[in-house]
PDB file of C-alpha atoms and ligand atoms in Angstrom:
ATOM      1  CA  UNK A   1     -27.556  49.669 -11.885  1.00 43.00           C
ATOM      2  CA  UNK A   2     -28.277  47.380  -8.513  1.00 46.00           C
ATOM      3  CA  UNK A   3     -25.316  47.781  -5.859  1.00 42.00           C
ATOM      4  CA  UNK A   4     -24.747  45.278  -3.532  1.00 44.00           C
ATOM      5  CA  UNK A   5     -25.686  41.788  -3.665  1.00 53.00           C
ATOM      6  CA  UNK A   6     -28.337  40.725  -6.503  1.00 57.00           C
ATOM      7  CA  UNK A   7     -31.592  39.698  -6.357  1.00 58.00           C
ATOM      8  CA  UNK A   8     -31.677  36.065  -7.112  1.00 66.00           C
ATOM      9  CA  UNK A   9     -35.365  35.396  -7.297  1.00 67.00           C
ATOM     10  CA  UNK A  10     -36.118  38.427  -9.492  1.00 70.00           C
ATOM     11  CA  UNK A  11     -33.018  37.392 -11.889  1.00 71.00           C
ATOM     12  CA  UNK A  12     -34.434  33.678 -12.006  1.00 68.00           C
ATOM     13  CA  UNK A  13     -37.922  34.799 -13.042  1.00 72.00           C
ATOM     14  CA  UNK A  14     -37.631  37.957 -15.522  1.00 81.00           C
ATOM     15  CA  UNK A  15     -34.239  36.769 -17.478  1.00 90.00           C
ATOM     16  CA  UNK A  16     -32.595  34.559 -19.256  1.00 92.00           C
ATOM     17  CA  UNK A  17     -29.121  35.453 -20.351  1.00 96.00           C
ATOM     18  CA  UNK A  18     -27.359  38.547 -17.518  1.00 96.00           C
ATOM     19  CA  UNK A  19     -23.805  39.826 -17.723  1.00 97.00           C
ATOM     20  CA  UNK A  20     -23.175  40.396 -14.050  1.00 96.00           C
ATOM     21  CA  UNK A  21     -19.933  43.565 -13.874  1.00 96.00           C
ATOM     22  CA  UNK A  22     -18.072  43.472 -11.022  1.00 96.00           C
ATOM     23  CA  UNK A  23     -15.882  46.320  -9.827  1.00 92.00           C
ATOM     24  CA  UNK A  24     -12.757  46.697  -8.440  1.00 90.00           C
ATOM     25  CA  UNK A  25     -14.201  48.498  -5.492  1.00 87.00           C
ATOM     26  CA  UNK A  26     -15.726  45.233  -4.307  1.00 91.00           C
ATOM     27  CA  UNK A  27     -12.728  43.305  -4.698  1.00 90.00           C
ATOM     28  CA  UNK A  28     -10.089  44.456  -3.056  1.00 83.00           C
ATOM     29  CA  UNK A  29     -10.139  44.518   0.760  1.00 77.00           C
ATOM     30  CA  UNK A  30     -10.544  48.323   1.490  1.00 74.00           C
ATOM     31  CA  UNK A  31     -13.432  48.489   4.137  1.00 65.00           C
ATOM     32  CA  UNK A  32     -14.740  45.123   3.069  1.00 76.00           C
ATOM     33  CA  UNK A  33     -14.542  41.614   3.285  1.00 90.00           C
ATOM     34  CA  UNK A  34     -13.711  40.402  -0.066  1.00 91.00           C
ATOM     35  CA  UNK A  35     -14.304  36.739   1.267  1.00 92.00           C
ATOM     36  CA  UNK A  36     -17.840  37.008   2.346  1.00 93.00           C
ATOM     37  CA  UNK A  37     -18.823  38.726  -0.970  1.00 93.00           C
ATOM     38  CA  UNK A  38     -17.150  36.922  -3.856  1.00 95.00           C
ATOM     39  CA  UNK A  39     -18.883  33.473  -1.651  1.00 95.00           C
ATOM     40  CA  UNK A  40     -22.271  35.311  -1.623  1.00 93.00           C
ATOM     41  CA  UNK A  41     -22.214  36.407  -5.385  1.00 94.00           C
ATOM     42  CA  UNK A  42     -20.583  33.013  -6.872  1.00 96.00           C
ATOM     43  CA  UNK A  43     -23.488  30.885  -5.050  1.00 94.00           C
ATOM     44  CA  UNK A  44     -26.069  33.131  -5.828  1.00 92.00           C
ATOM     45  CA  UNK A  45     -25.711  33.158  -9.710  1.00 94.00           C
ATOM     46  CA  UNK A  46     -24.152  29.102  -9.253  1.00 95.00           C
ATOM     47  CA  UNK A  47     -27.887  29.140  -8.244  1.00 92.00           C
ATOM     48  CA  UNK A  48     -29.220  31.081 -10.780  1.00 91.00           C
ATOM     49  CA  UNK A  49     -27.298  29.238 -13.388  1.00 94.00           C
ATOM     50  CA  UNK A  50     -28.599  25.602 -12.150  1.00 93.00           C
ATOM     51  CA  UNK A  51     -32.256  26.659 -12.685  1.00 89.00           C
ATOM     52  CA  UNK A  52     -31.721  27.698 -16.323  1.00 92.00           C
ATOM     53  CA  UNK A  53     -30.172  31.085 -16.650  1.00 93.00           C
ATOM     54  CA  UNK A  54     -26.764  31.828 -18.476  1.00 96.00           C
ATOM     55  CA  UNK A  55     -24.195  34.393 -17.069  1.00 97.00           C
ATOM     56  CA  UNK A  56     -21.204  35.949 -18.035  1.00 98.00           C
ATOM     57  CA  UNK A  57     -19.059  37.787 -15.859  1.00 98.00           C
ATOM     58  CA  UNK A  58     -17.064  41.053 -16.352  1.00 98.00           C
ATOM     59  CA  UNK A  59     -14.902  41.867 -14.254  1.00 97.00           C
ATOM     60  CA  UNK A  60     -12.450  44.267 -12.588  1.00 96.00           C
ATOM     61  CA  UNK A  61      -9.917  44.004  -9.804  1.00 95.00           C
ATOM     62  CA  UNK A  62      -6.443  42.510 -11.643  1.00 96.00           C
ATOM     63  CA  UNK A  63      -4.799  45.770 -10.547  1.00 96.00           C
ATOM     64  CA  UNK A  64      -6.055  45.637  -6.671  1.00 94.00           C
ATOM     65  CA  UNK A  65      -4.972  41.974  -6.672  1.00 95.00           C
ATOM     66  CA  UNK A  66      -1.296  43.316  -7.985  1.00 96.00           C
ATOM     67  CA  UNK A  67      -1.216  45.942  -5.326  1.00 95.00           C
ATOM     68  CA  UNK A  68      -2.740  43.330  -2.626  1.00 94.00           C
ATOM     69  CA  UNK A  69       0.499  40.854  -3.851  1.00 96.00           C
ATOM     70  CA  UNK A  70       2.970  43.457  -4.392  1.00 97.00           C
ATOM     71  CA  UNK A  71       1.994  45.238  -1.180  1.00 96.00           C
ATOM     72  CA  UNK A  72       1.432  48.620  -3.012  1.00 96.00           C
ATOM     73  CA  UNK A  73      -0.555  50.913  -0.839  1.00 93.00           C
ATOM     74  CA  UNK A  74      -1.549  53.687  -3.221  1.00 92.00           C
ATOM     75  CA  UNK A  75      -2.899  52.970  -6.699  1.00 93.00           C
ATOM     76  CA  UNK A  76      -0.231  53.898  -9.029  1.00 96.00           C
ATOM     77  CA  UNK A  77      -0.704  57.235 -11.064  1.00 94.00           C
ATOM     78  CA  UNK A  78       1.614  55.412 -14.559  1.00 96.00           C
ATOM     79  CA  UNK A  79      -0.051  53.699 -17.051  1.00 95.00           C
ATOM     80  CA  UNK A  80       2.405  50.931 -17.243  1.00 96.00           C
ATOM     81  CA  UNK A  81       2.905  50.231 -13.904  1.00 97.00           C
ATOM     82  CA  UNK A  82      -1.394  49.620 -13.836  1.00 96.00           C
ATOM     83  CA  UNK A  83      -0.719  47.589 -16.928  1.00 97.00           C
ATOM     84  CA  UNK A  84       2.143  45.573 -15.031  1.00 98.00           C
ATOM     85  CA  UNK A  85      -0.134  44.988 -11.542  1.00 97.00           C
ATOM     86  CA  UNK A  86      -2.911  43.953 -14.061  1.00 97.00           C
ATOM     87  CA  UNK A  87      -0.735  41.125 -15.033  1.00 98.00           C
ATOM     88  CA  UNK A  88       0.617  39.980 -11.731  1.00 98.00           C
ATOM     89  CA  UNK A  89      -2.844  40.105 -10.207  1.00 97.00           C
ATOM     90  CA  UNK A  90      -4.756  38.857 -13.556  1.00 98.00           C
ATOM     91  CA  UNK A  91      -3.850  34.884 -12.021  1.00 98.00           C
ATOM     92  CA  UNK A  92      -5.049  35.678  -8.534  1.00 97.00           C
ATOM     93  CA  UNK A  93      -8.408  37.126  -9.585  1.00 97.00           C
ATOM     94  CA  UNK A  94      -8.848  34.389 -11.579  1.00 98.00           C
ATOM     95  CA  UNK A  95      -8.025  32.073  -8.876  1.00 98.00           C
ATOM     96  CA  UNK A  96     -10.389  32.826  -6.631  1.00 97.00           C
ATOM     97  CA  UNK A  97     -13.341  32.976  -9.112  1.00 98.00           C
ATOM     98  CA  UNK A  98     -12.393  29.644  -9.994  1.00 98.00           C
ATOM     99  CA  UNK A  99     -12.092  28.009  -6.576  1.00 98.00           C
ATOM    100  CA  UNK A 100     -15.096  29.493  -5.154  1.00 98.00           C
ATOM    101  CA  UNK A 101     -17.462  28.245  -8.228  1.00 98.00           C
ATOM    102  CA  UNK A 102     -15.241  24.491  -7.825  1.00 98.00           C
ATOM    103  CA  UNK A 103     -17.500  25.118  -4.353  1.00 98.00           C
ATOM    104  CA  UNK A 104     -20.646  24.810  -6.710  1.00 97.00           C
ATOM    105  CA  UNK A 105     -19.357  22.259  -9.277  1.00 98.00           C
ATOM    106  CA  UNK A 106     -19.294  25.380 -11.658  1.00 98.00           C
ATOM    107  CA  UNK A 107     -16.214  25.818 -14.125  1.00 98.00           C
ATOM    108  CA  UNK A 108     -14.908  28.796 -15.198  1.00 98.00           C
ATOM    109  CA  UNK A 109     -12.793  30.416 -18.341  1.00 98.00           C
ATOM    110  CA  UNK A 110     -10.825  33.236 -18.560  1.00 98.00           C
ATOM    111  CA  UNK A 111     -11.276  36.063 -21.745  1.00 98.00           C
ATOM    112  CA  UNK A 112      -9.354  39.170 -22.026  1.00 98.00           C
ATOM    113  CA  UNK A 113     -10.685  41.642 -24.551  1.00 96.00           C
ATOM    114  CA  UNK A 114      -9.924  44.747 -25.403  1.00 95.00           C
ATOM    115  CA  UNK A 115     -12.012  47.596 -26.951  1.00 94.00           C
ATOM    116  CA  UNK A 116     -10.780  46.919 -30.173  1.00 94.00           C
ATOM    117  CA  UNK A 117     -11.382  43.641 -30.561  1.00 95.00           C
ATOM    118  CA  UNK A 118     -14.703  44.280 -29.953  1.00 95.00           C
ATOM    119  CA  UNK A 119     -14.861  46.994 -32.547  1.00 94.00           C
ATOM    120  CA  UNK A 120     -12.853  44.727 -35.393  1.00 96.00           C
ATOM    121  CA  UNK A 121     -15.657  42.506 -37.109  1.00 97.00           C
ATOM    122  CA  UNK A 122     -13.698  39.303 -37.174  1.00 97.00           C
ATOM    123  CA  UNK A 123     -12.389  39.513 -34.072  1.00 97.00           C
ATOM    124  CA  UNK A 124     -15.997  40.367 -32.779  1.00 97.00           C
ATOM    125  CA  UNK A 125     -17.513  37.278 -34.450  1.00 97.00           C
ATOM    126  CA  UNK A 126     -14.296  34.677 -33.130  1.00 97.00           C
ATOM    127  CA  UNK A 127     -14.667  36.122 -29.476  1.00 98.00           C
ATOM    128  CA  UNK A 128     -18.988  36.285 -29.791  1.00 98.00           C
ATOM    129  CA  UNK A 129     -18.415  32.295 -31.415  1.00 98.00           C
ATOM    130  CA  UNK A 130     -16.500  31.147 -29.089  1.00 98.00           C
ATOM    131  CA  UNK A 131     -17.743  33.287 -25.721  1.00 98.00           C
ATOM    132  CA  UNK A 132     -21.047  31.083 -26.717  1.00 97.00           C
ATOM    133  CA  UNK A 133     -19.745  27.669 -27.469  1.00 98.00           C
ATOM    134  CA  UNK A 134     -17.851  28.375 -23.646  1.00 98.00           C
ATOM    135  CA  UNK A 135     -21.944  29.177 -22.299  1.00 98.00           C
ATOM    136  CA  UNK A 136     -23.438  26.522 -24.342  1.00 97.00           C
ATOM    137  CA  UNK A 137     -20.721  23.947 -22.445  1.00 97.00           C
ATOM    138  CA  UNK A 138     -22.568  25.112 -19.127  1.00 97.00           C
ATOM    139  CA  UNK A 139     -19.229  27.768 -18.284  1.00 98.00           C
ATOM    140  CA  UNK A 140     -19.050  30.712 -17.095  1.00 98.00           C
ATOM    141  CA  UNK A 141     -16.976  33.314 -19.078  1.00 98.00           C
ATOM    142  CA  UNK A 142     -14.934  35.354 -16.778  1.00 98.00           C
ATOM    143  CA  UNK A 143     -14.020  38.691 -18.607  1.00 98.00           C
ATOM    144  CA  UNK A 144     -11.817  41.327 -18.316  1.00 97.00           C
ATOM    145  CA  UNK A 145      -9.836  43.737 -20.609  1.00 96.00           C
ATOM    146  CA  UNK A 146      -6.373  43.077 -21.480  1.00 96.00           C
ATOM    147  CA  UNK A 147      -4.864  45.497 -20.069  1.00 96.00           C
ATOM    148  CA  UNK A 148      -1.533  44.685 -21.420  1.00 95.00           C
ATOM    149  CA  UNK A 149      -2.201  45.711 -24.615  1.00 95.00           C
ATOM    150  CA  UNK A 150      -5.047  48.044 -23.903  1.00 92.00           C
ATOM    151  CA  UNK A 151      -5.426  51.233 -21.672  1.00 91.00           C
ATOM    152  CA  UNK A 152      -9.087  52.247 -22.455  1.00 88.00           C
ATOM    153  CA  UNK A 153     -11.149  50.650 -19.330  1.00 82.00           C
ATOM    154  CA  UNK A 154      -8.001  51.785 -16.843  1.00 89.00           C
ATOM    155  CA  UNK A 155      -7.785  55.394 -18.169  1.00 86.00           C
ATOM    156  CA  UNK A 156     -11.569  55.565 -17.831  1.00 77.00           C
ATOM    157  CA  UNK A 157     -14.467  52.625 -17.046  1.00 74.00           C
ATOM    158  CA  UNK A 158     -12.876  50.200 -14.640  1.00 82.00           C
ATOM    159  CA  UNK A 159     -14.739  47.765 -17.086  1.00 93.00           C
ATOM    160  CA  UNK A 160     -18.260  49.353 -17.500  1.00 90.00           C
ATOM    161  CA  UNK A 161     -17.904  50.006 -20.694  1.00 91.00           C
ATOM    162  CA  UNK A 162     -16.269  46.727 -21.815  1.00 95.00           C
ATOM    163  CA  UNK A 163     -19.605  45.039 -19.795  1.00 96.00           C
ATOM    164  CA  UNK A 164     -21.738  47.163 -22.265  1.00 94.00           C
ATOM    165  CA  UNK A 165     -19.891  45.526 -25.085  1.00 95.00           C
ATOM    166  CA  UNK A 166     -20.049  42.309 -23.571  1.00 97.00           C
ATOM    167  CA  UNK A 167     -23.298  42.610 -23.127  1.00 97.00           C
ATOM    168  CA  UNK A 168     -24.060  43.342 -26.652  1.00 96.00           C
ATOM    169  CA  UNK A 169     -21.647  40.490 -28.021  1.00 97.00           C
ATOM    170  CA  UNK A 170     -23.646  37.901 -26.120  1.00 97.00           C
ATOM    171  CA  UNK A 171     -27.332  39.676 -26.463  1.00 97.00           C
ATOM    172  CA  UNK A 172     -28.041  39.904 -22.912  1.00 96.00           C
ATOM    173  CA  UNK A 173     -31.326  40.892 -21.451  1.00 94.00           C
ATOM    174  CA  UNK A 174     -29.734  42.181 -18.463  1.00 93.00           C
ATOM    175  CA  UNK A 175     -26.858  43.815 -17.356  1.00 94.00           C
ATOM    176  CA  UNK A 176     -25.547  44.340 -13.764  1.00 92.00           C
ATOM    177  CA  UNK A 177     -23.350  46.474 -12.560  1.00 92.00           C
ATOM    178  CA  UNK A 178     -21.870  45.760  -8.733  1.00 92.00           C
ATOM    179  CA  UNK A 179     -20.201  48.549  -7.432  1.00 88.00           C
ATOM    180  CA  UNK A 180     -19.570  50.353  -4.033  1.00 85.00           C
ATOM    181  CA  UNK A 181     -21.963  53.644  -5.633  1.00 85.00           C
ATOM    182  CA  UNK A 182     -24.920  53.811  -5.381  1.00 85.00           C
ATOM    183  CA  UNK A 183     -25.837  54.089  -9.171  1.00 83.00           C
ATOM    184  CA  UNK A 184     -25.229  56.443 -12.080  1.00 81.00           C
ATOM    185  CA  UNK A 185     -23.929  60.165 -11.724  1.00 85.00           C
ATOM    186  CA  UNK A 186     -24.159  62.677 -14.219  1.00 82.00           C
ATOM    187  CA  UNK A 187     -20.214  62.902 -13.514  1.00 82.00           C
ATOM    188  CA  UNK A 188     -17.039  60.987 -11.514  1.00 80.00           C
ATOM    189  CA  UNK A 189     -18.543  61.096  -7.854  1.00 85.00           C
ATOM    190  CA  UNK A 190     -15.060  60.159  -6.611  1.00 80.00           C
ATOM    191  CA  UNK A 191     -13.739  63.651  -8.360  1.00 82.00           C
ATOM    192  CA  UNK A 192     -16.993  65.787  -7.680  1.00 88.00           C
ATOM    193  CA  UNK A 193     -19.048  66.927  -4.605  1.00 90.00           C
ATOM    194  CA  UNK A 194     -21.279  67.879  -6.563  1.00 91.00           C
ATOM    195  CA  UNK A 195     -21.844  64.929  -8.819  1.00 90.00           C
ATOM    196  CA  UNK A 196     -25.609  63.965  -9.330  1.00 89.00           C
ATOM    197  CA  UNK A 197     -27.202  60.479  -8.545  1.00 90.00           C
ATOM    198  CA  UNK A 198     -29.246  59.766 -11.790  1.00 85.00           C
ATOM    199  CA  UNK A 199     -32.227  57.677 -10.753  1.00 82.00           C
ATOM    200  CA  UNK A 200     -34.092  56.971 -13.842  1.00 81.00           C
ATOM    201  CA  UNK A 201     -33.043  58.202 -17.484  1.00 77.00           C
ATOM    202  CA  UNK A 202     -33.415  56.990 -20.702  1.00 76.00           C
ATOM    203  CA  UNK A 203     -31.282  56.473 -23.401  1.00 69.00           C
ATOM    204  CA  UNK A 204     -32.147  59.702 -25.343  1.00 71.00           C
ATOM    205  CA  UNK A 205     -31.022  61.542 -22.288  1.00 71.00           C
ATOM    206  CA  UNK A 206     -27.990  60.171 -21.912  1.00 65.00           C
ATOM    207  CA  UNK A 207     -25.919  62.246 -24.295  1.00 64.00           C
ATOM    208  CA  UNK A 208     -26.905  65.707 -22.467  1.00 64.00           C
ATOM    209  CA  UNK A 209     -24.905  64.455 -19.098  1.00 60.00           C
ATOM    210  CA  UNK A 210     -20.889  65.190 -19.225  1.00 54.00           C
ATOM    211  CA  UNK A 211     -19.741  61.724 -18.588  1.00 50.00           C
ATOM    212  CA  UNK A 212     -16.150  61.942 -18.967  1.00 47.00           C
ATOM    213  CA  UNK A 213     -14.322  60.645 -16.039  1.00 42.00           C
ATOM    214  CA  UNK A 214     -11.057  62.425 -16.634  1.00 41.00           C
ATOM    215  CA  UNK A 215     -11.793  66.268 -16.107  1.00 37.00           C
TER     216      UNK A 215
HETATM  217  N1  LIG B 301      -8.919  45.914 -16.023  1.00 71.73           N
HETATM  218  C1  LIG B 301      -8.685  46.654 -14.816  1.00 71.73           C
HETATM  219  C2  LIG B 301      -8.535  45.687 -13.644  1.00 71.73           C
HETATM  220  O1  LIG B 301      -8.886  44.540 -13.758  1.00 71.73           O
HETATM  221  C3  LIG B 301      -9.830  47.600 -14.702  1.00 71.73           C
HETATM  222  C4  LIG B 301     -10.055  48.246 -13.412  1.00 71.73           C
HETATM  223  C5  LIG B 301      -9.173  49.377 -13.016  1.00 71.73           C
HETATM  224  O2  LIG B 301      -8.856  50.244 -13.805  1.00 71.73           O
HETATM  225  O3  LIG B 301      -8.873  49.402 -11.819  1.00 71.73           O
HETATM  226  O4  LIG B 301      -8.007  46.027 -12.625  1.00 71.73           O
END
Protein backbone atom coordinates (compact mmCIF):
# COMPACT_ATOMS: atom_id res chain seq x y z
CA UNK A 1 0.00 0.00 0.00
CA UNK A 2 1.45 3.76 -0.93
CA UNK A 3 -0.42 6.58 1.19
CA UNK A 4 -0.54 9.83 0.00
CA UNK A 5 -0.17 11.03 -3.39
CA UNK A 6 1.27 8.42 -6.09
CA UNK A 7 4.23 8.23 -7.79
CA UNK A 8 3.58 9.15 -11.32
CA UNK A 9 6.89 8.43 -12.93
CA UNK A 10 7.30 5.01 -11.27
CA UNK A 11 3.49 4.12 -12.31
CA UNK A 12 4.28 5.31 -16.01
CA UNK A 13 7.37 3.11 -16.31
CA UNK A 14 6.72 -0.36 -14.37
CA UNK A 15 2.76 -0.74 -15.30
CA UNK A 16 0.35 -0.93 -17.52
CA UNK A 17 -3.14 -1.46 -16.26
CA UNK A 18 -3.47 0.05 -11.98
CA UNK A 19 -6.70 0.14 -10.01
CA UNK A 20 -6.04 3.22 -7.94
CA UNK A 21 -8.60 2.74 -4.23
CA UNK A 22 -9.44 5.69 -2.74
CA UNK A 23 -10.74 5.99 0.80
CA UNK A 24 -13.17 7.76 2.47
CA UNK A 25 -10.63 9.18 4.82
CA UNK A 26 -9.26 11.29 1.98
CA UNK A 27 -12.45 12.50 0.89
CA UNK A 28 -14.25 14.03 3.21
CA UNK A 29 -12.97 17.30 4.71
CA UNK A 30 -11.85 16.17 8.26
CA UNK A 31 -8.27 17.72 8.68
CA UNK A 32 -7.83 17.96 4.95
CA UNK A 33 -8.42 19.74 1.96
CA UNK A 34 -10.43 17.56 -0.18
CA UNK A 35 -9.94 20.19 -3.08
CA UNK A 36 -6.24 20.18 -3.33
CA UNK A 37 -6.15 16.32 -3.32
CA UNK A 38 -8.89 15.00 -5.60
CA UNK A 39 -7.01 18.02 -8.26
CA UNK A 40 -3.58 16.45 -7.49
CA UNK A 41 -4.69 12.72 -7.93
CA UNK A 42 -7.15 13.30 -11.10
CA UNK A 43 -4.13 15.14 -13.04
CA UNK A 44 -1.66 12.87 -12.00
CA UNK A 45 -3.23 9.57 -13.36
CA UNK A 46 -5.09 12.12 -16.39
CA UNK A 47 -1.26 12.10 -16.93
CA UNK A 48 -0.56 8.74 -16.52
CA UNK A 49 -3.44 7.74 -18.66
CA UNK A 50 -2.31 10.11 -21.75
CA UNK A 51 1.09 8.32 -21.95
CA UNK A 52 -0.44 4.83 -22.28
CA UNK A 53 -1.55 3.42 -18.99
CA UNK A 54 -5.23 2.31 -18.16
CA UNK A 55 -6.85 3.00 -14.68
CA UNK A 56 -9.76 2.18 -12.90
CA UNK A 57 -10.83 3.76 -9.89
CA UNK A 58 -12.42 2.37 -6.67
CA UNK A 59 -13.67 4.33 -4.59
CA UNK A 60 -15.11 5.30 -1.19
CA UNK A 61 -16.63 8.42 0.28
CA UNK A 62 -20.68 8.30 -0.85
CA UNK A 63 -21.43 8.20 2.88
CA UNK A 64 -19.03 11.32 3.92
CA UNK A 65 -20.54 13.19 0.94
CA UNK A 66 -24.23 12.32 2.57
CA UNK A 67 -23.10 13.49 5.94
CA UNK A 68 -21.15 16.62 4.26
CA UNK A 69 -24.91 17.40 2.42
CA UNK A 70 -27.06 16.37 5.16
CA UNK A 71 -24.87 18.14 7.72
CA UNK A 72 -24.48 14.94 9.88
CA UNK A 73 -21.62 15.35 12.24
CA UNK A 74 -21.08 11.83 13.54
CA UNK A 75 -21.02 8.81 11.23
CA UNK A 76 -24.15 7.01 11.85
CA UNK A 77 -23.91 3.67 13.92
CA UNK A 78 -27.45 1.98 11.56
CA UNK A 79 -26.91 0.18 8.66
CA UNK A 80 -29.65 1.81 6.76
CA UNK A 81 -29.14 5.13 7.54
CA UNK A 82 -25.17 4.45 5.92
CA UNK A 83 -27.06 2.82 3.11
CA UNK A 84 -29.41 6.02 2.78
CA UNK A 85 -26.23 8.77 3.00
CA UNK A 86 -24.57 6.39 0.41
CA UNK A 87 -27.30 7.30 -1.91
CA UNK A 88 -27.66 10.98 -1.33
CA UNK A 89 -23.91 11.44 -1.52
CA UNK A 90 -23.36 8.64 -4.40
CA UNK A 91 -24.25 11.93 -7.11
CA UNK A 92 -21.90 14.32 -5.38
CA UNK A 93 -18.89 11.99 -5.36
CA UNK A 94 -19.48 11.36 -8.66
CA UNK A 95 -19.70 14.91 -9.48
CA UNK A 96 -16.66 15.97 -8.56
CA UNK A 97 -14.67 13.07 -10.13
CA UNK A 98 -16.28 13.99 -13.18
CA UNK A 99 -15.69 17.74 -13.25
CA UNK A 100 -12.22 17.62 -12.16
CA UNK A 101 -11.15 14.95 -15.05
CA UNK A 102 -13.60 17.47 -17.66
CA UNK A 103 -10.29 19.68 -16.36
CA UNK A 104 -8.13 17.03 -18.34
CA UNK A 105 -10.50 16.23 -21.25
CA UNK A 106 -10.91 12.80 -19.37
CA UNK A 107 -14.53 11.19 -19.13
CA UNK A 108 -15.70 9.26 -16.56
CA UNK A 109 -18.48 6.32 -15.78
CA UNK A 110 -20.02 5.35 -12.85
CA UNK A 111 -20.24 1.24 -11.67
CA UNK A 112 -21.72 0.08 -8.52
CA UNK A 113 -20.95 -3.51 -7.63
CA UNK A 114 -21.52 -5.44 -5.00
CA UNK A 115 -19.68 -8.52 -3.60
CA UNK A 116 -21.96 -10.73 -5.11
CA UNK A 117 -21.96 -9.76 -8.33
CA UNK A 118 -18.56 -10.29 -8.38
CA UNK A 119 -18.88 -13.77 -7.00
CA UNK A 120 -21.98 -14.78 -9.58
CA UNK A 121 -20.20 -15.94 -12.92
CA UNK A 122 -22.48 -14.13 -15.29
CA UNK A 123 -22.69 -11.23 -13.59
CA UNK A 124 -18.78 -11.33 -13.26
CA UNK A 125 -18.30 -11.77 -17.03
CA UNK A 126 -21.24 -8.73 -18.01
CA UNK A 127 -19.53 -6.29 -15.43
CA UNK A 128 -15.56 -7.64 -16.52
CA UNK A 129 -17.15 -7.16 -20.53
CA UNK A 130 -18.35 -4.19 -20.17
CA UNK A 131 -15.82 -2.50 -17.31
CA UNK A 132 -13.33 -3.17 -20.49
CA UNK A 133 -15.25 -2.02 -23.48
CA UNK A 134 -15.71 1.43 -20.91
CA UNK A 135 -11.33 1.29 -20.73
CA UNK A 136 -10.94 0.33 -24.25
CA UNK A 137 -13.22 3.75 -25.12
CA UNK A 138 -10.27 5.68 -23.29
CA UNK A 139 -12.78 6.02 -19.76
CA UNK A 140 -12.17 5.80 -16.64
CA UNK A 141 -14.41 3.42 -14.56
CA UNK A 142 -15.31 5.00 -11.34
CA UNK A 143 -16.31 2.16 -8.84
CA UNK A 144 -17.93 1.77 -5.83
CA UNK A 145 -20.20 -0.81 -4.05
CA UNK A 146 -23.82 -0.47 -4.08
CA UNK A 147 -24.46 0.04 -1.01
CA UNK A 148 -28.13 0.01 -1.39
CA UNK A 149 -28.39 -3.37 -1.87
CA UNK A 150 -25.18 -4.44 -0.25
CA UNK A 151 -23.68 -4.00 3.33
CA UNK A 152 -20.37 -5.98 3.00
CA UNK A 153 -17.64 -3.05 2.24
CA UNK A 154 -19.65 -0.66 5.00
CA UNK A 155 -19.79 -3.34 7.76
CA UNK A 156 -16.11 -4.01 7.07
CA UNK A 157 -13.54 -2.71 4.01
CA UNK A 158 -14.58 0.81 3.19
CA UNK A 159 -13.94 -0.68 -0.39
CA UNK A 160 -10.56 -2.56 -0.04
CA UNK A 161 -11.83 -5.53 -0.58
CA UNK A 162 -14.16 -4.68 -3.50
CA UNK A 163 -10.61 -2.97 -5.09
CA UNK A 164 -9.12 -6.54 -4.69
CA UNK A 165 -11.97 -7.83 -6.75
CA UNK A 166 -11.77 -5.14 -9.07
CA UNK A 167 -8.54 -5.65 -9.46
CA UNK A 168 -8.85 -9.21 -10.35
CA UNK A 169 -11.94 -8.58 -12.79
CA UNK A 170 -9.80 -6.26 -14.88
CA UNK A 171 -6.21 -8.20 -14.37
CA UNK A 172 -4.38 -5.38 -13.00
CA UNK A 173 -0.70 -5.32 -12.41
CA UNK A 174 -1.06 -2.92 -9.72
CA UNK A 175 -3.19 -2.01 -7.11
CA UNK A 176 -3.20 1.18 -4.94
CA UNK A 177 -4.59 1.80 -2.02
CA UNK A 178 -4.84 5.78 -0.81
CA UNK A 179 -5.62 6.07 2.59
CA UNK A 180 -4.88 8.38 5.65
CA UNK A 181 -2.71 4.98 7.35
CA UNK A 182 0.16 4.44 6.83
CA UNK A 183 -0.15 0.81 5.40
CA UNK A 184 -1.34 -2.60 6.54
CA UNK A 185 -1.95 -3.63 10.31
CA UNK A 186 -2.20 -6.95 11.54
CA UNK A 187 -5.65 -5.51 13.02
CA UNK A 188 -8.24 -2.19 12.89
CA UNK A 189 -5.64 0.58 14.00
CA UNK A 190 -8.63 2.89 14.53
CA UNK A 191 -9.97 0.14 17.31
CA UNK A 192 -6.41 -0.97 18.63
CA UNK A 193 -3.35 0.72 20.29
CA UNK A 194 -1.76 -1.92 19.81
CA UNK A 195 -2.34 -2.71 16.19
CA UNK A 196 0.90 -3.61 14.17
CA UNK A 197 2.18 -1.77 10.97
CA UNK A 198 2.96 -4.75 8.57
CA UNK A 199 5.81 -3.63 6.35
CA UNK A 200 6.48 -6.44 4.06
CA UNK A 201 4.49 -9.89 4.04
CA UNK A 202 3.64 -12.23 1.64
CA UNK A 203 0.71 -13.85 0.70
CA UNK A 204 1.33 -17.15 2.61
CA UNK A 205 1.50 -15.05 5.69
CA UNK A 206 -1.41 -13.41 5.40
CA UNK A 207 -3.84 -15.91 6.86
CA UNK A 208 -1.87 -16.07 10.38
CA UNK A 209 -2.83 -12.13 11.06
CA UNK A 210 -6.54 -11.63 12.70
CA UNK A 211 -7.87 -9.28 10.16
CA UNK A 212 -11.33 -8.87 11.13
CA UNK A 213 -12.28 -5.33 11.56
CA UNK A 214 -15.30 -5.87 13.75
CA UNK A 215 -13.93 -7.27 17.18
N1 LIG B 1 -19.31 2.42 -0.13
C1 LIG B 1 -19.04 3.20 1.04
C2 LIG B 1 -18.93 4.67 0.67
O1 LIG B 1 -18.79 5.00 -0.48
C3 LIG B 1 -17.80 2.61 1.63
C4 LIG B 1 -17.09 3.39 2.64
C5 LIG B 1 -17.64 3.45 4.02
O2 LIG B 1 -18.08 2.46 4.57
O3 LIG B 1 -17.54 4.54 4.58
O4 LIG B 1 -19.06 5.53 1.49
Amino acid sequence: MISGIILERFIMINYRNVVIKIGSALLSNDNHDVEHFIKNICKQIANAKSKGTKFTIVTSGAISKGQEMLQVQNRPNELEELQALAAIGQQSLMRMYEGEFANHACLTAQILLTHDDMNNPNRFLNAKATITRIISQGVIPIINENDVVATEEIRLGDNDTLAAMVSNLVEADLMIILTNQKGYYDKNPDKFNNAKLIKRCNIKELQDFDISLDD
